[in-house]
PDB file of C-alpha atoms in Angstrom:
ATOM      1  CA  MET A   1      -0.208  -0.177   0.033  1.00 51.00           C
ATOM      2  CA  ASP A   2       2.770   2.477   0.695  1.00 61.00           C
ATOM      3  CA  LEU A   3       4.497   1.699  -2.642  1.00 59.00           C
ATOM      4  CA  TRP A   4       1.151   2.952  -4.754  1.00 63.00           C
ATOM      5  CA  SER A   5       0.657   6.025  -2.165  1.00 71.00           C
ATOM      6  CA  ASN A   6       4.165   6.986  -3.118  1.00 83.00           C
ATOM      7  CA  PHE A   7       3.811   6.465  -6.626  1.00 82.00           C
ATOM      8  CA  TRP A   8       0.755   8.643  -6.964  1.00 82.00           C
ATOM      9  CA  SER A   9       2.214  11.447  -4.778  1.00 84.00           C
ATOM     10  CA  VAL A  10       5.121  11.206  -7.508  1.00 85.00           C
ATOM     11  CA  ILE A  11       2.450  11.348  -9.990  1.00 88.00           C
ATOM     12  CA  TRP A  12       0.572  14.364  -8.382  1.00 88.00           C
ATOM     13  CA  TRP A  13       3.825  16.113  -8.039  1.00 87.00           C
ATOM     14  CA  PHE A  14       4.961  15.836 -11.542  1.00 91.00           C
ATOM     15  CA  LEU A  15       1.332  17.086 -12.515  1.00 94.00           C
ATOM     16  CA  TRP A  16       2.004  20.349 -10.650  1.00 93.00           C
ATOM     17  CA  ALA A  17       5.223  20.900 -12.087  1.00 94.00           C
ATOM     18  CA  PHE A  18       3.908  20.402 -15.454  1.00 96.00           C
ATOM     19  CA  VAL A  19       1.043  22.978 -14.453  1.00 94.00           C
ATOM     20  CA  PHE A  20       3.632  25.481 -12.868  1.00 94.00           C
ATOM     21  CA  ILE A  21       5.930  25.105 -16.016  1.00 96.00           C
ATOM     22  CA  ALA A  22       3.114  25.865 -18.314  1.00 94.00           C
ATOM     23  CA  TYR A  23       1.957  28.789 -16.405  1.00 92.00           C
ATOM     24  CA  LEU A  24       5.468  30.316 -16.511  1.00 93.00           C
ATOM     25  CA  PHE A  25       5.402  30.061 -20.247  1.00 94.00           C
ATOM     26  CA  ALA A  26       2.130  31.523 -20.363  1.00 92.00           C
ATOM     27  CA  LEU A  27       2.949  34.202 -17.995  1.00 93.00           C
ATOM     28  CA  PHE A  28       6.409  35.115 -19.960  1.00 93.00           C
ATOM     29  CA  ALA A  29       4.021  35.142 -23.481  1.00 92.00           C
ATOM     30  CA  ILE A  30       1.696  37.771 -21.810  1.00 93.00           C
ATOM     31  CA  ILE A  31       4.615  39.899 -20.497  1.00 93.00           C
ATOM     32  CA  GLY A  32       6.380  39.786 -24.105  1.00 91.00           C
ATOM     33  CA  ASP A  33       3.189  40.477 -25.657  1.00 91.00           C
ATOM     34  CA  LEU A  34       2.513  43.187 -23.440  1.00 92.00           C
ATOM     35  CA  PHE A  35       5.869  44.920 -24.438  1.00 90.00           C
ATOM     36  CA  ARG A  36       5.328  44.061 -27.940  1.00 89.00           C
ATOM     37  CA  ASP A  37       1.932  45.645 -28.406  1.00 88.00           C
ATOM     38  CA  GLN A  38       2.528  49.386 -29.428  1.00 87.00           C
ATOM     39  CA  LYS A  39      -1.383  50.122 -29.385  1.00 88.00           C
ATOM     40  CA  LEU A  40      -1.366  49.654 -25.740  1.00 87.00           C
ATOM     41  CA  ASN A  41      -0.753  52.749 -23.552  1.00 90.00           C
ATOM     42  CA  GLY A  42       2.412  52.478 -20.849  1.00 90.00           C
ATOM     43  CA  TRP A  43      -0.222  52.755 -18.018  1.00 93.00           C
ATOM     44  CA  TRP A  44      -2.292  49.882 -19.280  1.00 92.00           C
ATOM     45  CA  LYS A  45       0.640  47.908 -19.430  1.00 92.00           C
ATOM     46  CA  ALA A  46       1.651  48.777 -15.905  1.00 94.00           C
ATOM     47  CA  VAL A  47      -1.944  47.962 -14.515  1.00 94.00           C
ATOM     48  CA  TRP A  48      -1.657  44.588 -16.309  1.00 93.00           C
ATOM     49  CA  ILE A  49       1.903  43.848 -14.771  1.00 93.00           C
ATOM     50  CA  ILE A  50       0.582  44.812 -11.501  1.00 95.00           C
ATOM     51  CA  PHE A  51      -2.492  42.420 -11.782  1.00 94.00           C
ATOM     52  CA  LEU A  52      -0.031  39.827 -12.909  1.00 92.00           C
ATOM     53  CA  ILE A  53       1.721  40.201  -9.638  1.00 92.00           C
ATOM     54  CA  PHE A  54      -0.993  40.352  -7.345  1.00 94.00           C
ATOM     55  CA  VAL A  55      -3.571  38.157  -8.911  1.00 93.00           C
ATOM     56  CA  PRO A  56      -1.527  35.961 -11.366  1.00 91.00           C
ATOM     57  CA  PHE A  57      -3.688  32.889 -12.439  1.00 90.00           C
ATOM     58  CA  LEU A  58      -6.916  34.988 -12.746  1.00 94.00           C
ATOM     59  CA  THR A  59      -5.155  37.917 -14.627  1.00 92.00           C
ATOM     60  CA  ALA A  60      -3.312  35.585 -17.164  1.00 91.00           C
ATOM     61  CA  LEU A  61      -6.848  33.476 -17.804  1.00 92.00           C
ATOM     62  CA  ILE A  62      -8.462  37.188 -18.504  1.00 93.00           C
ATOM     63  CA  TYR A  63      -5.290  38.089 -20.616  1.00 92.00           C
ATOM     64  CA  LEU A  64      -5.578  35.397 -22.914  1.00 90.00           C
ATOM     65  CA  ILE A  65      -9.244  35.477 -23.264  1.00 93.00           C
ATOM     66  CA  ALA A  66      -9.631  39.237 -23.901  1.00 91.00           C
ATOM     67  CA  ARG A  67      -6.221  39.834 -25.938  1.00 90.00           C
ATOM     68  CA  GLY A  68      -5.642  36.389 -27.187  1.00 87.00           C
ATOM     69  CA  ASN A  69      -6.617  37.003 -30.702  1.00 89.00           C
ATOM     70  CA  GLY A  70      -4.231  40.136 -30.980  1.00 89.00           C
ATOM     71  CA  MET A  71      -1.738  38.272 -29.323  1.00 89.00           C
ATOM     72  CA  ALA A  72      -1.480  35.620 -32.005  1.00 89.00           C
ATOM     73  CA  GLN A  73      -1.634  38.317 -34.575  1.00 90.00           C
ATOM     74  CA  ARG A  74       1.365  40.079 -33.290  1.00 89.00           C
ATOM     75  CA  SER A  75       3.320  36.748 -32.638  1.00 89.00           C
ATOM     76  CA  ALA A  76       2.564  35.747 -36.476  1.00 91.00           C
ATOM     77  CA  LYS A  77       3.659  39.384 -37.438  1.00 91.00           C
ATOM     78  CA  GLU A  78       6.901  39.622 -35.613  1.00 90.00           C
ATOM     79  CA  ALA A  79       7.551  35.862 -36.961  1.00 92.00           C
ATOM     80  CA  ALA A  80       6.780  37.006 -40.674  1.00 94.00           C
ATOM     81  CA  ALA A  81       9.286  40.032 -39.903  1.00 93.00           C
ATOM     82  CA  ALA A  82      12.040  37.630 -38.774  1.00 92.00           C
ATOM     83  CA  GLN A  83      11.431  35.011 -41.690  1.00 94.00           C
ATOM     84  CA  SER A  84      11.784  37.845 -43.912  1.00 92.00           C
ATOM     85  CA  ALA A  85      15.073  39.360 -42.444  1.00 92.00           C
ATOM     86  CA  ALA A  86      16.388  35.806 -42.462  1.00 91.00           C
ATOM     87  CA  ASP A  87      15.325  35.263 -45.970  1.00 87.00           C
ATOM     88  CA  GLN A  88      16.810  38.375 -46.925  1.00 87.00           C
ATOM     89  CA  TYR A  89      20.242  37.749 -45.045  1.00 87.00           C
ATOM     90  CA  ILE A  90      20.551  34.557 -46.654  1.00 85.00           C
ATOM     91  CA  ARG A  91      19.990  35.913 -50.218  1.00 77.00           C
ATOM     92  CA  GLN A  92      22.836  38.767 -49.390  1.00 77.00           C
ATOM     93  CA  VAL A  93      25.130  35.968 -47.942  1.00 75.00           C
ATOM     94  CA  ALA A  94      24.824  33.425 -50.889  1.00 73.00           C
ATOM     95  CA  GLY A  95      26.009  36.028 -53.322  1.00 69.00           C
ATOM     96  CA  ALA A  96      25.119  35.805 -57.127  1.00 67.00           C
ATOM     97  CA  SER A  97      23.985  33.090 -59.307  1.00 76.00           C
ATOM     98  CA  PRO A  98      26.423  31.081 -61.486  1.00 79.00           C
ATOM     99  CA  SER A  99      25.184  32.949 -64.454  1.00 81.00           C
ATOM    100  CA  GLU A 100      25.767  35.954 -62.901  1.00 82.00           C
ATOM    101  CA  GLU A 101      29.226  35.173 -61.893  1.00 83.00           C
ATOM    102  CA  ILE A 102      30.368  33.972 -65.030  1.00 86.00           C
ATOM    103  CA  ALA A 103      28.748  37.115 -66.981  1.00 86.00           C
ATOM    104  CA  LYS A 104      30.938  39.341 -64.420  1.00 86.00           C
ATOM    105  CA  ALA A 105      34.180  37.388 -65.146  1.00 87.00           C
ATOM    106  CA  LYS A 106      33.375  37.512 -68.972  1.00 88.00           C
ATOM    107  CA  ALA A 107      33.143  41.260 -68.509  1.00 89.00           C
ATOM    108  CA  LEU A 108      36.510  41.276 -66.665  1.00 88.00           C
ATOM    109  CA  LEU A 109      38.038  39.366 -69.421  1.00 89.00           C
ATOM    110  CA  ASP A 110      36.842  41.278 -72.122  1.00 90.00           C
ATOM    111  CA  SER A 111      38.348  44.085 -70.615  1.00 89.00           C
ATOM    112  CA  GLY A 112      41.775  42.655 -70.180  1.00 86.00           C
ATOM    113  CA  ALA A 113      41.397  42.962 -66.053  1.00 88.00           C
ATOM    114  CA  ILE A 114      41.823  39.019 -65.944  1.00 89.00           C
ATOM    115  CA  SER A 115      43.484  36.305 -68.246  1.00 89.00           C
ATOM    116  CA  GLN A 116      41.731  33.612 -70.015  1.00 90.00           C
ATOM    117  CA  ALA A 117      43.036  30.745 -67.365  1.00 90.00           C
ATOM    118  CA  GLU A 118      41.640  33.097 -64.684  1.00 89.00           C
ATOM    119  CA  TYR A 119      38.141  33.340 -66.549  1.00 90.00           C
ATOM    120  CA  ASP A 120      38.390  29.442 -67.145  1.00 89.00           C
ATOM    121  CA  GLN A 121      38.897  28.933 -63.264  1.00 89.00           C
ATOM    122  CA  ILE A 122      36.170  31.325 -62.230  1.00 87.00           C
ATOM    123  CA  LYS A 123      33.578  29.652 -64.728  1.00 87.00           C
ATOM    124  CA  ALA A 124      34.636  26.074 -63.261  1.00 87.00           C
ATOM    125  CA  LYS A 125      34.318  27.332 -59.611  1.00 85.00           C
ATOM    126  CA  ALA A 126      30.669  28.902 -60.604  1.00 81.00           C
ATOM    127  CA  LEU A 127      29.389  25.600 -62.470  1.00 81.00           C
ATOM    128  CA  SER A 128      30.605  23.348 -59.893  1.00 77.00           C
TER     129      SER A 128
END
């Protein structure tokens, strides 16, 4: 009997740990959303934070119900902006396409800035 009692107390402890960690995730998401929202006045942000400190579970639930849709929209907008910035960075770092590199090398060859051997080397590298 004592083994099952300890087993269920461990399960109960894990359940409460899960609930607490889930609450922390929600709390940090709410605080992040509060500071990300540019339409909300600074005083209202302070009021939400004060209520999150003194009545945490109820305030988090009310915030998610009342402002959850806007929270999702702001999060999606930020994710799209981050994806766009990452794509732009990748395009910038990736450089030119092989055909553009060969065209630039051909222009350098025609102007006499590089030799035929250098042109062939650049062409081979671009095509590989």
